[in-house]
Tab-separated table of C-alpha atoms in Angstrom:
chain	number	residue	atom	x	y	z
A	90	MET	CA	17.227	-3.754	7.849
A	91	PRO	CA	16.074	-0.680	6.049
A	92	PHE	CA	14.845	-0.954	2.550
A	93	GLU	CA	14.793	1.626	-0.296
A	94	VAL	CA	12.839	1.396	-3.433
A	95	LYS	CA	15.436	2.248	-6.175
A	96	ALA	CA	13.185	1.791	-9.193
A	97	CYS	CA	9.688	1.052	-10.060
A	98	SER	CA	7.901	0.577	-13.552
A	99	ILE	CA	4.806	-0.764	-14.866
A	100	ASP	CA	5.314	-3.798	-17.155
A	101	GLU	CA	2.663	-5.731	-19.256
A	102	MET	CA	-0.501	-3.663	-18.534
A	103	GLN	CA	-3.662	-5.176	-19.915
A	104	ARG	CA	-7.382	-5.503	-19.239
A	105	HIS	CA	-8.397	-8.382	-17.355
A	106	PRO	CA	-9.632	-11.185	-19.705
A	107	THR	CA	-12.663	-12.017	-17.704
A	108	PHE	CA	-13.657	-8.947	-15.585
A	109	ALA	CA	-14.299	-5.856	-17.867
A	110	ASP	CA	-13.752	-3.486	-14.838
A	111	ARG	CA	-10.326	-4.604	-13.991
A	112	THR	CA	-6.817	-3.938	-15.413
A	113	GLN	CA	-3.986	-6.110	-14.263
A	114	ALA	CA	-0.170	-5.458	-14.855
A	115	LYS	CA	3.180	-6.708	-13.540
A	116	VAL	CA	5.159	-4.034	-11.737
A	117	LYS	CA	8.989	-4.356	-11.681
A	118	VAL	CA	10.578	-3.071	-8.486
A	119	LEU	CA	14.144	-2.895	-7.597
A	120	LEU	CA	14.391	-2.899	-3.871
A	121	ARG	CA	17.721	-2.172	-2.006
A	122	GLU	CA	18.212	-3.775	1.464
A	123	ILE	CA	20.854	-2.423	3.669
A	124	ARG	CA	22.338	-4.270	6.279
A	125	SER	CA	25.242	-3.355	8.668
A	126	ARG	CA	28.039	-3.631	6.057
A	127	GLU	CA	26.221	-5.105	3.173
A	128	THR	CA	23.894	-3.921	0.589
A	129	PHE	CA	21.577	-6.287	-1.499
A	130	ASP	CA	19.526	-5.390	-4.546
A	131	HIS	CA	16.239	-7.373	-5.062
A	132	ASN	CA	14.549	-7.358	-8.418
A	133	LEU	CA	10.842	-8.138	-7.714
A	134	THR	CA	7.897	-8.512	-10.166
A	135	LEU	CA	4.521	-7.755	-8.450
A	136	ARG	CA	1.301	-8.999	-10.112
A	137	VAL	CA	-1.358	-6.265	-9.482
A	138	TRP	CA	-4.684	-5.477	-10.518
A	139	ALA	CA	-7.043	-2.419	-10.104
A	140	ASN	CA	-10.856	-1.855	-10.661
A	141	THR	CA	-10.951	0.569	-13.751
A	142	HIS	CA	-13.372	1.989	-16.169
A	143	ASP	CA	-13.232	3.257	-19.776
A	144	LYS	CA	-13.522	6.916	-18.580
A	145	MET	CA	-10.281	6.738	-16.677
A	146	SER	CA	-7.250	8.227	-18.333
A	147	PRO	CA	-4.028	6.008	-18.680
A	148	SER	CA	-2.219	8.026	-16.153
A	149	GLU	CA	-5.172	7.455	-13.693
A	150	ILE	CA	-5.012	3.632	-14.359
A	151	LYS	CA	-1.141	3.541	-13.960
A	152	THR	CA	-1.727	5.369	-10.536
A	153	ALA	CA	-4.238	2.824	-9.359
A	154	LEU	CA	-1.970	-0.060	-10.345
A	155	LEU	CA	1.116	1.626	-8.447
A	156	VAL	CA	-1.080	2.317	-5.451
A	157	LYS	CA	-1.776	-1.348	-5.272
A	158	ALA	CA	1.847	-2.284	-5.890
A	159	ALA	CA	2.904	0.007	-2.994
A	160	ALA	CA	0.385	-1.545	-0.704
A	161	ILE	CA	1.766	-5.079	-1.533
A	162	LEU	CA	5.537	-3.841	-1.191
A	163	LYS	CA	4.803	-2.309	2.329
A	164	ARG	CA	3.537	-5.482	3.537
A	165	THR	CA	6.419	-7.540	1.936
A	166	VAL	CA	8.885	-5.103	3.629
A	167	SER	CA	7.101	-5.060	7.037
A	168	VAL	CA	7.268	-8.941	7.064
A	169	ALA	CA	10.939	-8.910	5.959
A	170	GLU	CA	11.882	-6.674	9.072
A	171	ILE	CA	10.398	-9.088	11.497
A	172	GLU	CA	13.436	-10.843	13.024
A	173	VAL	CA	13.398	-14.268	14.466
A	174	SER	CA	15.947	-15.264	17.214
A	175	GLY	CA	17.841	-18.552	17.611
A	176	ASP	CA	15.149	-19.715	20.317
A	177	GLY	CA	12.303	-18.844	18.008
A	178	ALA	CA	11.286	-15.603	19.447
A	179	VAL	CA	9.689	-13.035	17.037
A	180	THR	CA	10.333	-9.342	17.330
A	181	ARG	CA	7.607	-6.839	16.382
A	182	PRO	CA	7.821	-5.001	13.128
A	183	THR	CA	9.655	-1.686	13.046
A	184	VAL	CA	8.127	1.759	12.832
A	185	SER	CA	9.068	1.881	9.019
A	186	GLY	CA	7.071	-1.232	8.308
């Protein structure tokens, strides 16, 4: 089951209400799953946060948030690629995971 990230954008970015050195956001991801003859599009919303400070530029903050989103997405995809057979046997994650 290969997956492709078709789109990714930051939505609702804001400073954390309690922790001054943290920025939080929602990252919208369009993930395409390709099976043998079928294609499925999944719209995901990832809640992410990054440690930031006032001297960081907006682009540096966005990059930090996207790095967090990429780590979450990688874990999600690697778990989704684990197959469970009818007898309950679990395969290992693929190289792409």
